XYZ file of C-alpha atoms in Angstrom:
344
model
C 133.066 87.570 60.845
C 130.031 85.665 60.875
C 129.082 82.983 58.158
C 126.766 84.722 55.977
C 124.875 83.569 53.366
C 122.260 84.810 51.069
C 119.344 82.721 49.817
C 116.810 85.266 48.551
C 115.865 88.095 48.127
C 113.229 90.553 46.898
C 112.490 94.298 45.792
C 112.104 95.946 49.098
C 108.701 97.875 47.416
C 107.271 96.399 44.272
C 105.000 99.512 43.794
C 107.829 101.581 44.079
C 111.267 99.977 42.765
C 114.308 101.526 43.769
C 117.494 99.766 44.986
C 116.497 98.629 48.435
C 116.421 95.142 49.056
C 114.848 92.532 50.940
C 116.661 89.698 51.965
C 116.877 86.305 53.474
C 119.934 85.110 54.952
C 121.613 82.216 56.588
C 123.771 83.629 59.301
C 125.944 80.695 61.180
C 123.382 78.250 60.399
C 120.550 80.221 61.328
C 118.241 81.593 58.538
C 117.814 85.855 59.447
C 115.826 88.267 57.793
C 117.571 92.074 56.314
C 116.975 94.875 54.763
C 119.665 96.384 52.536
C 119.459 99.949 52.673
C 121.454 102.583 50.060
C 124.318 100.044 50.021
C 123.969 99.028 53.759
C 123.254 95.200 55.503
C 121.303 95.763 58.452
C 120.328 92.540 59.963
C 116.441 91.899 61.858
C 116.623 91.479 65.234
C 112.249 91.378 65.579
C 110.306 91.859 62.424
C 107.587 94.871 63.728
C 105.203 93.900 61.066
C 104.889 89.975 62.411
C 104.872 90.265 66.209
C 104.131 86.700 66.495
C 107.648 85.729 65.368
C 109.077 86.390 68.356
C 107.645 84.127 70.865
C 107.520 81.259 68.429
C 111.254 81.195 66.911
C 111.748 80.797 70.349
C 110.074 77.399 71.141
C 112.121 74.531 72.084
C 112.791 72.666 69.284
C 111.290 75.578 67.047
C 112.876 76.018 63.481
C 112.416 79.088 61.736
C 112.878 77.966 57.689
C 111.937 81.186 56.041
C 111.593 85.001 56.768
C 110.764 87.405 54.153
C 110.688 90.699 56.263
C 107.635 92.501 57.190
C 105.647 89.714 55.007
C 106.040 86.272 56.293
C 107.869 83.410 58.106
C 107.381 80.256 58.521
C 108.113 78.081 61.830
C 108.756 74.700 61.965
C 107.995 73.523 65.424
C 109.196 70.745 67.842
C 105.721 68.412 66.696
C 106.580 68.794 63.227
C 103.500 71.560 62.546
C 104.601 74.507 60.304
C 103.029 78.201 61.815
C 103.181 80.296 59.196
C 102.947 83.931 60.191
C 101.895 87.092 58.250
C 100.345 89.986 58.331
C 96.369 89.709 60.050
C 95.234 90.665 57.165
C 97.160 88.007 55.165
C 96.473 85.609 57.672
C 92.702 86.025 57.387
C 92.536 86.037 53.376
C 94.975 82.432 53.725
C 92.491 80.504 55.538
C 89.308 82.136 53.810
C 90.866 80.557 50.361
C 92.113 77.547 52.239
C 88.083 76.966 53.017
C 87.170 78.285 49.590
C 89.187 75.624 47.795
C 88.100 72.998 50.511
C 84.473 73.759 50.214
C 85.179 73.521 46.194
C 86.688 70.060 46.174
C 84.781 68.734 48.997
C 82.567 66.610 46.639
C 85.810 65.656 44.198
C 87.139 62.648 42.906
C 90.353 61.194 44.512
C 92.520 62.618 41.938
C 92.359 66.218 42.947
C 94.907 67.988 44.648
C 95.621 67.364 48.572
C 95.870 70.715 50.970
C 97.113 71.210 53.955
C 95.340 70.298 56.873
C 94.867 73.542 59.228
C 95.647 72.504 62.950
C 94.923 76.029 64.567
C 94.789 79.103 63.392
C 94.867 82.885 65.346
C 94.088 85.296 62.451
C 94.197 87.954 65.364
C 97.818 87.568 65.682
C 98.465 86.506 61.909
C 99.581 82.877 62.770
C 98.091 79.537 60.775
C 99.587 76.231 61.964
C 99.133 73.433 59.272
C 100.338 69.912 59.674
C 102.967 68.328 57.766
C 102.343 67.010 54.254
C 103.262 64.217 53.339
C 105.057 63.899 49.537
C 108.058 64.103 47.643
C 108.529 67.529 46.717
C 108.470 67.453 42.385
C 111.991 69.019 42.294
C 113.171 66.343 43.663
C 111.592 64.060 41.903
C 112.681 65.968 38.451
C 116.743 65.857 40.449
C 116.634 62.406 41.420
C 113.894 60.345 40.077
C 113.961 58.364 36.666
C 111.933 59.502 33.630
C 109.542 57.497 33.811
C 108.929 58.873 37.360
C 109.258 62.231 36.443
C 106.338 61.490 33.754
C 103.798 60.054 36.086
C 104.973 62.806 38.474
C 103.602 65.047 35.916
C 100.282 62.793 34.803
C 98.989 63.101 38.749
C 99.405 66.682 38.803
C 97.347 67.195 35.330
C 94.910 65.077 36.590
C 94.835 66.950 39.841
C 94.819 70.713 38.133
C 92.065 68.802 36.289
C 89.837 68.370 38.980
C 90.273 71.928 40.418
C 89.517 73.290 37.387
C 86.280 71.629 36.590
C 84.905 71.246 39.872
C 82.076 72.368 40.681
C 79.482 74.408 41.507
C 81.981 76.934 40.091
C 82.438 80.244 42.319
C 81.934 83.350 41.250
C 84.158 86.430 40.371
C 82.068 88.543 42.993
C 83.281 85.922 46.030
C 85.731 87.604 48.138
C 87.260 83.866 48.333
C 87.596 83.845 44.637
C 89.397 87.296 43.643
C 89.493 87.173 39.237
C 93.171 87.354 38.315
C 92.863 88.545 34.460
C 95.513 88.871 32.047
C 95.636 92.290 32.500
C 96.544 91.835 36.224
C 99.093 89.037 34.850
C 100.934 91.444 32.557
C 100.747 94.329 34.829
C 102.384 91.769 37.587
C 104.875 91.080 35.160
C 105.810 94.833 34.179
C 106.353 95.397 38.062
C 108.895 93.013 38.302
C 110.618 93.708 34.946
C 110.742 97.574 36.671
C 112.021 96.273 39.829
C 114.694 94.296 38.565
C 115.881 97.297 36.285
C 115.278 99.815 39.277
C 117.552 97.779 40.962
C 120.478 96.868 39.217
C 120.344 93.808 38.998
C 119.899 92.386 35.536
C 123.168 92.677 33.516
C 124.362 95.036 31.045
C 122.489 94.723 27.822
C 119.676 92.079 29.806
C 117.680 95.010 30.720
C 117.461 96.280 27.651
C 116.921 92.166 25.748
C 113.767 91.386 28.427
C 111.951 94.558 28.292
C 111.678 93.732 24.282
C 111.192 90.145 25.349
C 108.377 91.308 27.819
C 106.509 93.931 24.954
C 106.586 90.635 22.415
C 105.038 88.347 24.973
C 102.546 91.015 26.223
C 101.654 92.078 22.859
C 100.899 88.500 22.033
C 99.332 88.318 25.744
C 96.895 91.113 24.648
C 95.697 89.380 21.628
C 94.594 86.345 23.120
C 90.564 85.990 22.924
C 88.544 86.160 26.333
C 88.351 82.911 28.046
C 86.216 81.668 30.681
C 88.379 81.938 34.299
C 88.336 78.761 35.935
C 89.972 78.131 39.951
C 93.836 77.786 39.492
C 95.897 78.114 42.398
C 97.690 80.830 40.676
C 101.625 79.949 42.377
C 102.230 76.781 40.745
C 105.671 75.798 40.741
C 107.867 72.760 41.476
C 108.489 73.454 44.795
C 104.655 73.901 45.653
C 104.048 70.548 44.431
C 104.362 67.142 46.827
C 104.087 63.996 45.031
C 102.197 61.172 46.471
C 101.642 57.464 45.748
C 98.337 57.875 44.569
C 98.116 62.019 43.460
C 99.418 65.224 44.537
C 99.325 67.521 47.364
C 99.744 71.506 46.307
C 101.291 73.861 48.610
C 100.610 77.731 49.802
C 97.174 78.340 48.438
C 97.330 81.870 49.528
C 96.971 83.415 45.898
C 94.131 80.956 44.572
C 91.859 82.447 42.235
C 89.517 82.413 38.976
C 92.264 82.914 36.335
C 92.939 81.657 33.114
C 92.446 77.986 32.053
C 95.518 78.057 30.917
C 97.507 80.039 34.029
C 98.480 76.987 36.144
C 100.312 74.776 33.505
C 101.754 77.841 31.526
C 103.068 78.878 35.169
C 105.003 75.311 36.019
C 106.249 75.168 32.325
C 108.037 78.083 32.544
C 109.691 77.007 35.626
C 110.316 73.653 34.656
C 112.357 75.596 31.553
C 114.080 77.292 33.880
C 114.903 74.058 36.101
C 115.900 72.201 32.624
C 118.617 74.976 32.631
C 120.197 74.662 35.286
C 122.569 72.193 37.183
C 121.689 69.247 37.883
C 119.098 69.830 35.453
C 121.396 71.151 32.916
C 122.837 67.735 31.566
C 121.322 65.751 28.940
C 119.895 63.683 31.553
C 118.852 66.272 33.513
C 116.705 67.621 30.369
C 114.949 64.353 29.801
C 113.894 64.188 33.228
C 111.884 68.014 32.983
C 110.685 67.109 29.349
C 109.497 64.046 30.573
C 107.710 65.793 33.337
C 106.096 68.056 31.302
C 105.212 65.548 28.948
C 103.401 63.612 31.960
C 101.438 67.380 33.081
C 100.678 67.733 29.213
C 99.139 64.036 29.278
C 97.200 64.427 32.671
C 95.617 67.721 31.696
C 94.445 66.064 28.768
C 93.569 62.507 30.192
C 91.512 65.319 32.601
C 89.662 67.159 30.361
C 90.934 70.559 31.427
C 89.500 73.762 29.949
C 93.254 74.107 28.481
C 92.752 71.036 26.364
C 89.671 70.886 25.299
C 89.608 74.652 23.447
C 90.986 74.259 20.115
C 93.445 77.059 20.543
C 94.591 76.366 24.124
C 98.223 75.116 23.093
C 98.723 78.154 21.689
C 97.654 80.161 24.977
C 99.381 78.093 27.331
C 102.515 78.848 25.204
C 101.836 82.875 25.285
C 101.108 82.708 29.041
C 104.070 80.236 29.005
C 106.387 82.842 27.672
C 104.913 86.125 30.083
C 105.771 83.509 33.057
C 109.135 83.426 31.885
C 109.465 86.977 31.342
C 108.612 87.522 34.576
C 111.015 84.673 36.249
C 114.129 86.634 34.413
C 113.248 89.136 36.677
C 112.496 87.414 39.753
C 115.598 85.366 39.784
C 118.027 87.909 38.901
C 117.482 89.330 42.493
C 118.449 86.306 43.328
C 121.874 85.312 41.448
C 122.835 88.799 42.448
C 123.807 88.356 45.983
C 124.891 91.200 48.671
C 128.523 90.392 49.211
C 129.495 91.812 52.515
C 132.985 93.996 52.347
């Protein structure tokens, strides 16, 4: 039998939950896209929906690091570019924000957030090519790195989500670059997954029943908050998206950047930093002190910053509401993963 391993995977419809899957696989060493199906594996040879695979998984020297069928891959190639493919229609609304949020911090001080550079790009086909960034990605920095890192780790990106949120002249909701992401698209986002994961099976007995009262307290409290101004957030912040430099921060996979709370992007990368203080290696005392100490840092650089978080008298309190929907919604997220497919 062939080694098999699974490293994520996904509701196969979000708008319609069921028990289908969508998965991503490591099979003997190389990473595969599947579908499982009432019960059954079936493995991708082509992916229909992202014809450009194809041609460049084959490349010599060509890499392919992640497939999420029918949605997007991404291609490491022999020069060290990553071609990220997706839908055309993907494709096209990637690069519009990627020149949205380019044209925003064009005029920015040094401390706002690095993107990635764009080295070609064939909407047509659905295929952007960035270049490399440079950066230590800030889960390894929280795994590795002393506190004291792990705070100034934190201060950059504050000071960086700082920048991005004040910048200006500030876009406008009507911009097709800039969609509005309100809370009632965050909590509606979160009761999709919640419904997924139940549809699917894969929260545990009695967790269904424990996060859908979780999720009504934290959307209740979501619903109460008092209308804020939306400012640019990139919307997908978590440690894995973030590359830490010597003198900032470079942010990753801009493709859901939009006007959303001022208190979205931090409440986002708390909640997974909770979830990161959790678990191994993360989950020793050590461990702990390095995430707290991160957090501590993001706290200090959004303040040092002057973000629209800080400086409204009640914004603690809303980045710990949004805080706790985020979390919510991460139950739900990663139960589809810690639930693998075991093949038998």
């Amino acid at each position: 039998m062939s080694a098999l391993v699974q490293r994520r995977a996904w509701p196969a419809d979000l708008r319609e939950p069921g028990r289908d899957l969508v998965l991503e696989l490591v099979v003997d060493g190389r990473v595969r896209a599947g579908r499982l199906v009432a019960g059954a594996l079936h493995l991708l040879d082509d992916d229909p929906e992202l014809p450009a695979l194809a041609a460049l998984a084959v490349e010599p020297g060509a890499v392919v690091v992640g497939h999420r069928a029918g949605r997007r891959a991404v291609v490491r190639r022999a020069d060290g570019t990553f071609a990220k493919v997706a839908r055309r229609s993907a494709a096209r609304r990637a690069l519009a924000r990627l020149a949205a949020v380019d044209a925003l911090l064009a005029d920015a001080p040094a401390a706002a957030p690095a993107r990635p550079e764009v080295v070609e790009a064939d909407p047509g086909v659905g295929v952007v090519v960035l270049a490399a960034a440079e950066g230590t990605p800030l889960d390894e920095v929280v795994a590795r790195g002393s506190a004291e890192e792990c705070r100034r780790a934190g201060l950059l990106l504050g000071r960086a989500l700082s920048v991005l949120a004040t910048a200006g002249p500030a876009p406008t909701a009507g911009d097709g670059a800039w969609p509005s992401h309100t809370l009632e698209d965050e909590a509606a986002t979160t009761r999709r997954w919640t419904s997924a994961a139940a549809a699917a099976g894969v929260l545990g007995p009695g967790e269904a029943a424990a996060l859908a009262a979780r999720q009504e307290r934290a959307l209740a409290a979501l619903a109460a908050l008092p209308a804020a101004e939306r400012v640019p957030a990139h919307r997908d912040l978590h440690e894995g998206q973030v590359l830490v430099r010597s003198d900032g921060v470079a942010l990753l996979d801009w493709d859901t950047a939009a006007l959303a709370d001022p208190a979205a992007d931090a409440a986002n990368l708390l909640a997974h930093l909770d979830r990161l203080a959790a678990a191994p290696p993360c989950g020793r005392t050590t461990g702990r002190r390095r995430v707290v100490a991160a957090a501590a840092g993001l706290q200090a650089g959004l303040r040092e910053g002057g973000h629209p978080s800080t400086t409204d008298p009640a914004g603690a309190a809303r980045t710990d509401v949004l805080r706790e929907v985020a979390s919510v919604r991460l139950v739900a997220v990663h139960a589809f993963r810690r639930r693998p497919w075991v093949p038998g």
